[in-house]
Coordinates of C-alpha atoms and ligand atoms in Angstrom, one line a residue:
M887 CA 11.3 37.3 14.7
A888 CA 11.5 34.7 17.5
F889 CA 8.6 32.9 17.1
E890 CA 7.4 31.0 20.5
T891 CA 3.5 31.5 20.5
V892 CA 1.4 29.8 17.5
G893 CA -2.0 30.1 16.4
V894 CA -3.9 27.6 14.9
V895 CA -7.5 28.6 13.4
G896 CA -9.2 25.2 12.1
L897 CA -8.6 21.9 13.8
G898 CA -9.1 19.4 11.5
T899 CA -6.8 16.8 10.4
M900 CA -4.3 19.4 9.1
G901 CA -4.8 22.0 11.5
A902 CA -4.6 19.2 14.5
G903 CA -1.8 17.7 12.8
I904 CA -0.2 21.2 12.6
A905 CA -0.9 22.1 16.0
E906 CA 0.5 18.6 17.0
V907 CA 4.1 19.7 14.7
F908 CA 4.7 23.2 16.7
A909 CA 4.2 21.6 20.5
R910 CA 5.9 18.7 20.0
A911 CA 9.2 21.5 18.6
G912 CA 8.2 23.2 22.4
L913 CA 6.2 26.2 20.9
R914 CA 2.8 27.1 22.8
V915 CA -0.1 26.5 21.0
I916 CA -3.5 28.3 20.9
G917 CA -5.7 26.2 18.3
V918 CA -9.4 27.9 17.8
E919 CA -12.6 26.4 16.3
A920 CA -15.4 27.8 15.4
D921 CA -17.8 25.6 18.3
A922 CA -17.4 23.7 20.8
E923 CA -17.8 20.6 19.2
A924 CA -15.2 21.4 16.4
L925 CA -13.1 21.9 19.1
A926 CA -13.7 18.6 21.0
R927 CA -13.0 16.9 17.9
G928 CA -9.7 18.6 17.5
R929 CA -8.4 17.9 20.6
G930 CA -9.4 14.2 19.6
H931 CA -6.9 14.2 16.3
V932 CA -4.0 15.4 19.2
E933 CA -5.3 13.0 21.9
R934 CA -5.2 9.5 19.5
S935 CA -2.0 10.6 17.3
T936 CA 0.4 11.3 20.5
A937 CA -1.2 8.4 22.4
R938 CA -0.6 6.0 19.1
A939 CA 2.9 7.5 19.6
A940 CA 3.3 7.2 23.2
D941 CA 1.5 3.3 22.7
R942 CA 5.0 3.1 20.2
G943 CA 7.3 4.1 22.6
K944 CA 8.2 6.9 20.4
L945 CA 6.8 9.1 23.6
T946 CA 7.2 8.9 27.1
A947 CA 3.6 9.3 28.9
G948 CA 5.7 13.0 30.3
Q949 CA 6.5 14.1 27.1
R950 CA 3.1 13.7 25.7
A951 CA 1.6 15.3 28.9
E952 CA 4.1 17.9 28.0
I953 CA 2.9 18.4 24.3
L954 CA -0.8 18.1 25.3
G955 CA -0.1 20.8 28.0
R956 CA 1.2 23.5 25.2
I957 CA -1.9 23.4 23.1
T958 CA -4.9 25.8 24.7
L959 CA -8.2 25.4 22.7
T960 CA -10.8 28.1 22.4
T961 CA -13.6 28.6 20.5
S962 CA -12.9 32.8 20.4
R963 CA -10.0 34.1 17.5
E964 CA -9.3 37.1 20.3
D965 CA -7.5 34.8 21.7
L966 CA -4.9 35.2 19.5
R967 CA -4.0 39.1 19.7
E968 CA -0.4 38.0 21.3
V969 CA 0.7 35.3 19.3
D970 CA 3.8 35.5 16.7
L971 CA 2.1 33.5 14.2
V972 CA -1.0 32.1 12.7
I973 CA -1.6 29.2 10.4
E974 CA -5.1 29.4 9.0
A975 CA -6.1 25.5 8.2
I976 CA -9.8 25.9 7.3
P977 CA -11.8 24.8 4.4
E978 CA -10.5 25.5 0.7
V979 CA -13.3 28.4 0.5
L980 CA -11.1 31.6 -0.5
D981 CA -14.1 34.4 0.6
H982 CA -13.7 32.4 4.0
K983 CA -10.1 32.4 4.3
V984 CA -10.4 35.8 3.2
S985 CA -12.4 37.5 6.0
L986 CA -10.9 35.2 8.5
F987 CA -7.9 37.4 7.4
Q988 CA -9.1 40.1 7.6
D989 CA -10.4 39.3 11.2
L990 CA -6.7 38.4 12.2
D991 CA -5.4 41.5 10.9
R992 CA -7.6 43.5 13.6
I993 CA -6.8 40.9 16.1
C994 CA -3.0 40.5 16.0
K995 CA -0.6 42.4 16.8
P996 CA 1.0 44.2 14.0
E997 CA 4.2 41.9 13.6
T998 CA 2.5 38.7 13.8
V999 CA 2.8 36.7 10.3
L1000 CA 0.1 35.6 9.1
A1001 CA 0.7 32.3 7.1
T1002 CA -2.1 29.8 5.6
N1003 CA -2.2 26.6 4.9
T1004 CA -4.1 26.2 1.6
S1005 CA -3.2 23.8 -0.7
S1006 CA -4.3 25.6 -3.8
L1007 CA -5.8 28.9 -3.3
P1008 CA -3.7 32.3 -4.2
V1009 CA -1.7 33.5 -1.0
T1010 CA -1.7 36.8 -2.9
A1011 CA -5.8 37.1 -2.4
V1012 CA -5.6 36.6 1.1
A1013 CA -2.1 38.8 1.3
A1014 CA -3.4 41.8 -0.6
A1015 CA -6.9 41.7 1.7
T1016 CA -5.1 42.5 4.9
G1017 CA -3.5 45.4 5.7
R1018 CA 0.0 44.3 6.5
P1019 CA 0.6 41.5 2.9
G1020 CA 3.9 41.3 3.1
R1021 CA 3.4 39.4 6.5
V1022 CA 1.1 37.1 5.0
I1023 CA 2.4 33.6 3.6
G1024 CA 2.0 30.6 2.6
M1025 CA 3.1 27.6 5.2
H1026 CA 2.2 24.1 3.3
F1027 CA 2.2 21.0 5.5
F1028 CA 1.4 17.7 4.4
N1029 CA -0.7 14.7 5.6
P1030 CA -0.7 13.3 7.8
A1031 CA 1.5 16.2 9.3
P1032 CA 3.6 14.9 12.1
V1033 CA 4.8 12.5 9.7
M1034 CA 5.3 14.4 6.1
R1035 CA 8.9 16.1 6.2
L1036 CA 8.0 18.6 3.4
V1037 CA 6.4 22.6 4.6
E1038 CA 6.1 24.3 1.3
V1039 CA 6.8 27.9 2.1
V1040 CA 4.9 30.4 -0.6
S1041 CA 6.0 33.3 -1.2
T1042 CA 3.9 36.2 -2.9
V1043 CA 5.1 39.9 -5.3
V1044 CA 4.2 41.3 -2.0
T1045 CA 6.0 39.3 0.8
A1046 CA 8.7 41.3 2.8
P1047 CA 12.0 41.0 2.4
G1048 CA 13.1 38.4 5.4
V1049 CA 9.9 36.8 6.1
T1050 CA 10.3 33.2 4.0
A1051 CA 13.7 32.9 5.1
E1052 CA 12.2 33.3 8.7
I1053 CA 9.5 30.9 7.8
S1054 CA 11.4 28.3 6.4
E1055 CA 13.8 28.9 9.3
L1056 CA 11.0 28.2 12.2
A1057 CA 10.2 24.9 9.3
G1058 CA 13.5 23.8 10.2
R1059 CA 13.2 23.6 14.1
L1060 CA 9.9 22.2 13.8
G1061 CA 12.2 19.0 12.1
K1062 CA 10.9 19.8 8.3
T1063 CA 13.0 20.8 5.3
A1064 CA 11.1 24.1 3.7
V1065 CA 10.8 24.6 -0.1
S1066 CA 10.5 28.0 -1.1
V1067 CA 8.1 28.5 -3.7
G1068 CA 6.2 31.4 -5.5
D1069 CA 2.1 32.0 -5.2
R1070 CA 0.9 29.0 -8.5
A1071 CA -2.0 27.1 -8.3
G1072 CA -1.1 23.4 -6.3
F1073 CA 2.4 25.0 -5.7
V1074 CA 4.8 22.2 -6.8
V1075 CA 3.3 19.2 -4.9
N1076 CA 0.0 19.2 -5.8
R1077 CA 0.7 20.7 -8.9
L1078 CA 2.5 17.0 -9.8
L1079 CA 0.5 14.8 -7.7
L1080 CA -3.7 15.5 -8.3
P1081 CA -3.1 15.0 -12.0
Y1082 CA -1.5 12.0 -11.5
L1083 CA -4.4 10.8 -8.7
N1084 CA -7.3 11.9 -10.9
H1085 CA -5.9 10.0 -13.6
A1086 CA -5.2 6.6 -11.4
A1087 CA -9.9 7.7 -10.8
V1088 CA -9.9 7.8 -14.7
L1089 CA -8.1 4.2 -15.4
L1090 CA -10.3 2.9 -12.9
E1091 CA -13.4 4.2 -14.4
L1092 CA -12.4 3.6 -17.9
G1093 CA -11.8 -0.5 -16.7
I1094 CA -8.3 -0.3 -17.2
A1095 CA -7.4 -2.4 -14.0
T1096 CA -9.6 -2.4 -10.7
R1097 CA -8.8 -0.3 -7.1
D1098 CA -6.6 -3.0 -5.5
G1099 CA -5.1 -3.8 -9.2
I1100 CA -3.8 0.5 -9.3
D1101 CA -3.1 0.6 -6.1
D1102 CA -1.0 -2.5 -5.9
A1103 CA 1.3 -1.6 -9.2
M1104 CA 2.0 1.9 -7.9
R1105 CA 2.8 0.6 -4.5
L1106 CA 4.8 -3.0 -4.9
G1107 CA 5.8 -1.6 -8.6
V1108 CA 6.7 1.9 -8.2
G1109 CA 7.6 1.5 -4.6
L1110 CA 5.1 4.3 -3.5
P1111 CA 4.2 4.3 0.2
M1112 CA 0.2 4.2 -0.6
G1113 CA -1.5 3.3 -3.9
P1114 CA -3.3 6.2 -5.7
F1115 CA -6.9 5.2 -4.0
A1116 CA -5.4 4.1 -0.3
L1117 CA -4.0 8.3 -1.0
L1118 CA -7.1 9.8 -2.0
D1119 CA -8.8 8.2 1.0
L1120 CA -5.8 9.7 3.4
I1121 CA -6.1 13.4 2.0
G1122 CA -9.8 13.2 1.9
L1123 CA -11.8 13.1 -1.6
D1124 CA -13.2 16.2 -0.8
T1125 CA -10.1 18.1 -0.6
A1126 CA -8.6 16.9 -3.4
Y1127 CA -11.8 17.4 -5.6
E1128 CA -11.4 21.2 -4.2
V1129 CA -7.6 21.2 -5.2
M1130 CA -8.2 19.9 -8.5
E1131 CA -11.3 22.4 -9.3
V1132 CA -8.8 25.1 -8.1
L1133 CA -6.4 24.1 -10.4
F1134 CA -8.3 23.6 -13.4
D1135 CA -9.4 27.1 -13.1
E1136 CA -6.2 28.2 -13.3
T1137 CA -4.6 26.0 -16.2
R1138 CA -8.1 24.7 -18.3
D1139 CA -6.1 21.7 -18.4
R1140 CA -8.9 18.9 -18.8
R1141 CA -6.7 16.3 -16.7
H1142 CA -6.7 18.8 -13.7
A1143 CA -11.2 18.4 -14.2
P1144 CA -12.1 15.9 -11.0
S1145 CA -13.0 12.7 -12.8
P1146 CA -16.8 12.2 -12.4
L1147 CA -16.2 9.6 -10.6
L1148 CA -14.4 11.6 -7.7
R1149 CA -17.5 13.8 -8.0
E1150 CA -20.0 11.1 -7.3
L1151 CA -18.0 9.7 -4.3
V1152 CA -17.9 13.1 -2.9
T1153 CA -21.1 13.4 -3.2
A1154 CA -22.1 10.4 -1.9
G1155 CA -20.5 11.6 1.1
L1156 CA -17.6 9.2 0.8
L1157 CA -15.0 11.0 1.7
G1158 CA -11.8 8.8 2.6
R1159 CA -10.7 8.3 5.8
K1160 CA -12.2 11.0 7.7
S1161 CA -16.3 9.8 7.2
G1162 CA -14.9 6.6 7.4
H1163 CA -15.2 5.2 3.6
G1164 CA -13.9 6.2 0.5
F1165 CA -12.6 4.3 -2.1
Y1166 CA -11.9 1.8 0.8
G1167 CA -14.9 0.7 2.7
P1168 CA -14.6 0.3 6.4
Q1169 CA -14.4 -3.4 6.8
E1170 CA -13.4 -4.9 3.5
P1171 CA -14.3 -8.6 3.5
P1172 CA -10.6 -10.8 3.3
K1173 CA -9.5 -11.2 -0.5
E1174 CA -10.5 -14.8 -1.5
P1175 CA -7.3 -16.7 -3.2
E1176 CA -8.0 -17.7 -6.8
K1177 CA -7.7 -21.3 -6.9
S1178 CA -5.1 -22.5 -8.8
T1179 CA -5.2 -25.1 -11.9
V1180 CA -2.8 -26.8 -13.7
I1181 CA -1.0 -24.7 -16.0
T1182 CA 0.7 -24.5 -19.4
F1183 CA 2.7 -22.1 -20.6
A1184 CA 4.8 -20.6 -23.8
I1185 CA 6.7 -17.5 -23.9
D1186 CA 6.8 -15.5 -27.4
G1187 CA 9.1 -13.5 -28.0
P1188 CA 12.5 -12.5 -26.2
D1189 CA 12.2 -13.3 -22.0
V1190 CA 13.3 -10.5 -20.7
H1191 CA 12.8 -11.2 -17.5
G1192 CA 14.0 -14.4 -17.1
L1193 CA 10.2 -15.7 -16.2
G1194 CA 11.2 -18.9 -18.3
E1195 CA 13.7 -20.0 -16.3
R1196 CA 11.9 -19.2 -13.0
L1197 CA 9.1 -20.9 -13.6
R1198 CA 10.6 -24.0 -14.8
A1199 CA 12.6 -23.8 -11.8
A1200 CA 9.3 -24.0 -10.2
G1201 CA 8.4 -27.1 -12.0
F1202 CA 6.6 -25.8 -15.0
R1203 CA 7.6 -26.8 -18.5
P1204 CA 6.9 -24.4 -21.5
S1205 CA 4.6 -26.3 -23.8
D1206 CA 3.5 -26.6 -27.9
D1207 CA 0.1 -26.5 -26.9
P1208 CA 0.0 -23.7 -23.8
D1209 CA -2.8 -22.7 -21.4
T1210 CA -1.3 -19.3 -21.9
V1211 CA 1.2 -17.5 -24.5
L1212 CA 3.1 -14.9 -22.6
H1213 CA 4.3 -11.9 -24.4
C1214 CA 7.1 -9.9 -22.7
T1215 CA 6.5 -6.1 -23.7
D1216 CA 6.0 -2.9 -22.7
R1217 CA 3.5 -2.1 -25.2
P1218 CA 0.0 -3.3 -26.1
V1219 CA -0.2 -6.8 -27.7
I1220 CA -3.0 -7.3 -29.7
E1221 CA -0.7 -7.1 -32.7
H1222 CA 0.9 -10.4 -31.3
A1223 CA -1.9 -11.9 -30.5
V1224 CA -3.9 -11.9 -34.0
R1225 CA -0.5 -13.2 -35.6
L1226 CA -1.0 -16.3 -33.1
S1227 CA -3.4 -19.3 -34.4
D1228 CA -5.2 -18.6 -31.6
P1229 CA -5.1 -15.1 -30.3
A1230 CA -7.2 -16.1 -27.2
R1231 CA -4.4 -17.6 -25.3
L1232 CA -2.2 -14.6 -25.6
V1233 CA -1.6 -12.3 -22.4
G1234 CA 1.0 -9.3 -22.8
L1235 CA 3.8 -9.2 -19.9
H1236 CA 5.3 -6.2 -18.4
V1237 CA 7.2 -6.5 -15.0
V1238 CA 7.6 -3.7 -12.7
G1239 CA 10.1 -3.0 -10.5
D1240 CA 11.0 -7.1 -9.2
K1241 CA 7.3 -7.2 -7.2
V1242 CA 4.9 -6.5 -10.1
A1243 CA 3.6 -8.3 -13.1
E1244 CA 1.2 -6.3 -15.1
L1245 CA -1.0 -8.8 -17.7
A1246 CA -2.8 -7.0 -20.2
G1247 CA -5.4 -8.9 -21.6
T1248 CA -6.7 -7.9 -25.0
A1249 CA -10.0 -8.1 -26.3
L1250 CA -9.8 -11.7 -27.5
T1251 CA -7.9 -13.2 -24.6
S1252 CA -9.8 -15.5 -23.0
P1253 CA -10.6 -15.7 -19.2
R1254 CA -8.3 -19.2 -18.6
A1255 CA -5.3 -17.6 -20.3
A1256 CA -5.7 -14.1 -18.3
K1257 CA -6.2 -16.6 -14.9
A1258 CA -3.2 -19.0 -16.3
A1259 CA -1.1 -16.2 -16.6
R1260 CA -2.2 -14.7 -12.9
D1261 CA -1.5 -18.4 -11.4
L1262 CA 2.0 -18.5 -13.2
M1263 CA 3.0 -14.8 -11.8
R1264 CA 2.4 -15.9 -8.2
V1265 CA 4.2 -19.2 -8.8
A1266 CA 7.0 -16.4 -10.1
G1267 CA 7.1 -14.6 -6.6
L1268 CA 5.0 -11.6 -8.8
T1269 CA 2.1 -10.0 -7.8
P1270 CA 0.2 -10.3 -10.9
V1271 CA -2.6 -6.7 -12.1
S1272 CA -4.4 -7.8 -14.3
C1273 CA -5.3 -4.6 -16.8
K1274 CA -6.5 -4.0 -20.4
D1275 CA -3.9 -3.9 -23.1
R1276 CA -3.7 -0.3 -23.8
A1277 CA -0.8 2.3 -24.0
G1278 CA 1.7 2.3 -20.8
F1279 CA -0.8 -0.4 -18.8
V1280 CA -1.3 0.7 -15.6
T1281 CA 1.8 2.3 -14.1
D1282 CA 3.7 3.8 -17.7
A1283 CA 0.4 5.5 -17.9
L1284 CA 0.4 6.9 -14.6
L1285 CA 3.8 7.5 -14.0
F1286 CA 5.2 8.9 -17.3
P1287 CA 2.8 12.1 -17.3
Y1288 CA 3.6 12.7 -13.9
L1289 CA 7.5 12.9 -14.7
N1290 CA 6.9 15.2 -17.7
D1291 CA 4.7 18.0 -15.8
A1292 CA 7.7 17.5 -14.0
V1293 CA 9.9 18.4 -16.6
R1294 CA 7.4 20.9 -17.4
M1295 CA 7.6 22.8 -14.2
Y1296 CA 11.1 22.9 -14.4
D1297 CA 11.5 24.0 -17.7
S1298 CA 8.9 27.1 -16.7
G1299 CA 11.4 28.3 -13.4
Y1300 CA 9.2 27.7 -11.2
A1301 CA 11.5 25.7 -9.6
S1302 CA 14.5 23.6 -9.5
M1303 CA 14.4 19.7 -10.2
A1304 CA 16.4 19.7 -6.5
D1305 CA 13.6 21.3 -5.0
I1306 CA 10.8 19.6 -7.0
D1307 CA 12.9 16.0 -6.2
A1308 CA 13.0 17.1 -2.2
A1309 CA 9.4 17.8 -2.3
M1310 CA 8.1 14.9 -3.9
R1311 CA 10.1 12.7 -1.6
L1312 CA 9.8 14.5 1.9
G1313 CA 6.1 15.8 0.9
C1314 CA 4.8 12.4 -0.6
G1315 CA 7.2 9.7 0.4
Y1316 CA 8.2 8.6 -2.7
P1317 CA 11.4 6.8 -2.9
A1318 CA 13.0 9.5 -5.6
G1319 CA 12.2 12.6 -7.2
P1320 CA 11.3 12.7 -10.7
F1321 CA 14.5 13.5 -12.0
E1322 CA 15.8 10.7 -10.1
M1323 CA 13.4 8.7 -11.6
L1324 CA 14.4 10.0 -14.8
G1325 CA 17.8 8.8 -14.5
Y1326 CA 17.2 5.4 -13.7
L1327 CA 14.5 5.0 -16.3
G1328 CA 16.5 6.5 -18.9
L1329 CA 15.0 9.8 -20.8
A1330 CA 14.9 7.7 -24.2
K1331 CA 12.4 5.3 -22.7
V1332 CA 10.1 8.0 -21.1
R1333 CA 9.8 10.0 -24.1
D1334 CA 9.0 6.8 -26.3
G1335 CA 6.1 6.1 -23.5
L1336 CA 4.8 9.1 -23.4
R1337 CA 4.9 9.2 -27.0
A1338 CA 2.8 6.1 -27.1
L1339 CA 0.6 7.6 -24.4
Y1340 CA -0.4 10.2 -26.7
A1341 CA -0.8 8.6 -30.1
E1342 CA -3.8 6.5 -28.3
Y1343 CA -5.0 8.7 -25.8
R1344 CA -4.9 11.7 -28.1
E1345 CA -4.2 13.7 -24.7
P1346 CA -2.5 17.0 -25.4
A1347 CA -0.6 16.6 -22.0
F1348 CA 1.0 13.4 -22.8
A1349 CA 3.0 14.2 -25.6
P1350 CA 6.4 14.8 -24.4
A1351 CA 7.7 18.1 -22.8
P1352 CA 9.9 20.1 -25.9
L1353 CA 12.7 19.8 -23.3
L1354 CA 12.6 16.0 -22.5
D1355 CA 12.1 15.4 -26.5
Q1356 CA 15.5 17.4 -27.1
L1357 CA 17.5 16.2 -24.6
V1358 CA 16.8 12.3 -25.8
T1359 CA 17.4 14.0 -29.7
A1360 CA 20.8 15.0 -28.0
G1361 CA 21.9 11.8 -27.2
V1362 CA 21.6 12.9 -23.3
S1363 CA 20.6 9.8 -21.3
E1364 CA 20.0 11.7 -18.0
F1365 CA 19.0 15.5 -17.2
P1366 CA 22.2 17.7 -16.6
R1367 CA 22.6 18.7 -13.0
S1368 CA 24.0 22.2 -12.8
Ligands
LIG717 N1 -0.7 11.0 12.6 C1 0.7 11.0 13.5 N2 1.6 9.9 12.7 C2 1.0 9.1 11.7 C3 -0.3 8.5 11.0 C4 -0.6 9.9 11.6 N3 -2.2 10.3 10.9 N4 0.0 8.0 10.6 C5 1.3 7.0 11.0 N5 2.2 7.6 11.6 C6 3.4 7.9 11.9 C7 3.2 6.6 12.6 O1 3.3 6.6 14.2 C8 4.9 5.8 12.4 O2 5.6 6.7 12.9 P1 6.7 5.9 13.4 O3 7.8 4.9 12.5 O4 7.8 6.5 14.3 O5 6.3 4.5 14.5 C9 5.0 6.2 11.1 O6 4.0 7.4 10.4 C10 5.0 5.2 10.1 O7 3.6 4.8 10.2 P2 2.7 3.0 9.7 O8 4.1 2.3 10.0 O9 1.2 2.9 10.6 O10 2.4 3.4 8.2 P3 3.1 3.4 7.1 O11 4.5 3.1 7.0 O12 2.4 2.8 6.0 O13 3.2 4.5 7.1 C11 2.3 6.8 5.7 C12 1.8 5.9 6.5 C13 3.7 8.0 6.6 C14 1.1 8.1 6.2 C15 2.9 6.4 4.5 O14 2.1 5.6 4.3 C16 3.0 7.6 3.4 O15 4.2 8.4 3.7 N6 1.7 7.8 2.7 C17 2.0 9.1 1.5 C18 1.3 10.4 2.3 C19 1.0 11.6 1.4 O16 1.2 11.3 -0.1 N7 1.0 12.5 1.9 C20 1.2 13.7 1.2 C21 -0.7 13.9 0.9 S1 -0.9 15.5 -0.3 C22 -1.3 16.3 0.7 O17 -0.9 16.3 1.6 C23 -1.1 17.7 0.3 C24 -2.4 18.2 -0.1 O18 -2.6 19.8 -0.1 C25 -3.7 17.5 -0.4

């Protein structure tokens, strides 16, 4: 089928972005909103986004005018009679979606494909409510839609042969890569991403590290484009909350139950960028640089990161009576601390990537030693992230369960390793997919880290996936690719 005219129903952040994507690819777009006010907001989204591209020299004024000229806005669904495809991007309320699809089924010509951009609701339930279940499909874009290069194409058991391929081909015309998936809550990306974001909120609530520390650790240490709180603000805390509710309903996995902190922020109307305030406020005061003091240090145990050398090169000398004793490790350090004559001086040090130093303070670490450790890390050219002395500190505690979930997803037969990797790279801008990350981290390291997390938090889902455990037991260091 040749898709030339497309309807987009709902012009919030996602719908407006989707309309822009189609118009940029040369298709005509009819955007529908409930009332004139919502329509004006939708128009504003597209105008701002294309203006920004024009300002950056990515579009000429003429191209921008052409894109805007291809988009017609209306408050009447009846205007969608002749379109070839409709994408629905209204809020995640199943009853509202079902009633909209019944309406679209009545209005649109019989061959029109009806697609939902739902993040997690069952596409099958929407399809089954129409008289054309074979031509109802999921077409899931990622925020910001004009930038993220993935579309999850969600087929159901009743999708007609050929429709998935047609929609995947259309995604290609839009400059996106399609990953074809079945109808399970969260599909690939949200099923892996949302528990990680939720867990970050749990760590914040537990006081394991600060908002900025956690964001810095994941962005600078792991190389993700955004930390979890900046990303939650981008996605919208209400949207993330709704997706988690749906995930929890399907899985009953308590890691999918939205964290109380998220509920509180959503209830308070702090929804992230869309409301101007979420985890981050509109105007954050600039961070005050901490004042450095004269510091002496010692390294307890093997200096796996060569920090002693770096610090000596910067003029610092190891001392017998140091302000801070650094212990390089990826495990809690309290056992080491209590063996020292002065446990208050010990700080655990875990270097993540080549930019971040996680600094674990125990229940006994003194504020002076913790500060001295932060100062030393800055001297060594690393961003310090202070955290509590808990299994996995920040990065491993967030990364390893996500990798474990990816292994479980693959092992369940839901998606291939290549599709899971591509989905996370293109949908979330990750520098590598989970199987690629497992490859360079090493399976045994991740398995052992998960065991430590499980032992500490007693969270069933942190227990290593049986497939991961078996591969390590068999002495395999990487996931075998077929
Ligand atoms: N609309 C249009 N274009 C945008 C944009 C927006 N809202 N935000 C950024 N861009 C464009 C910029 O114009 C720029 O384009 P050029 O390179 O062509 O000039 C490009 O994106 C990079 O932008 P910036 O330099 O301003 O910022 P950045 O390098 O920090 O990138 C980002 C911003 C693309 C958002 C990046 O941080 C990123 O990839 N973040 C991860 C986003 C993510 O994970 N999205 C998925 C969320 S999950 C989801 O959406 C599913 C769901 O159902 C909940």
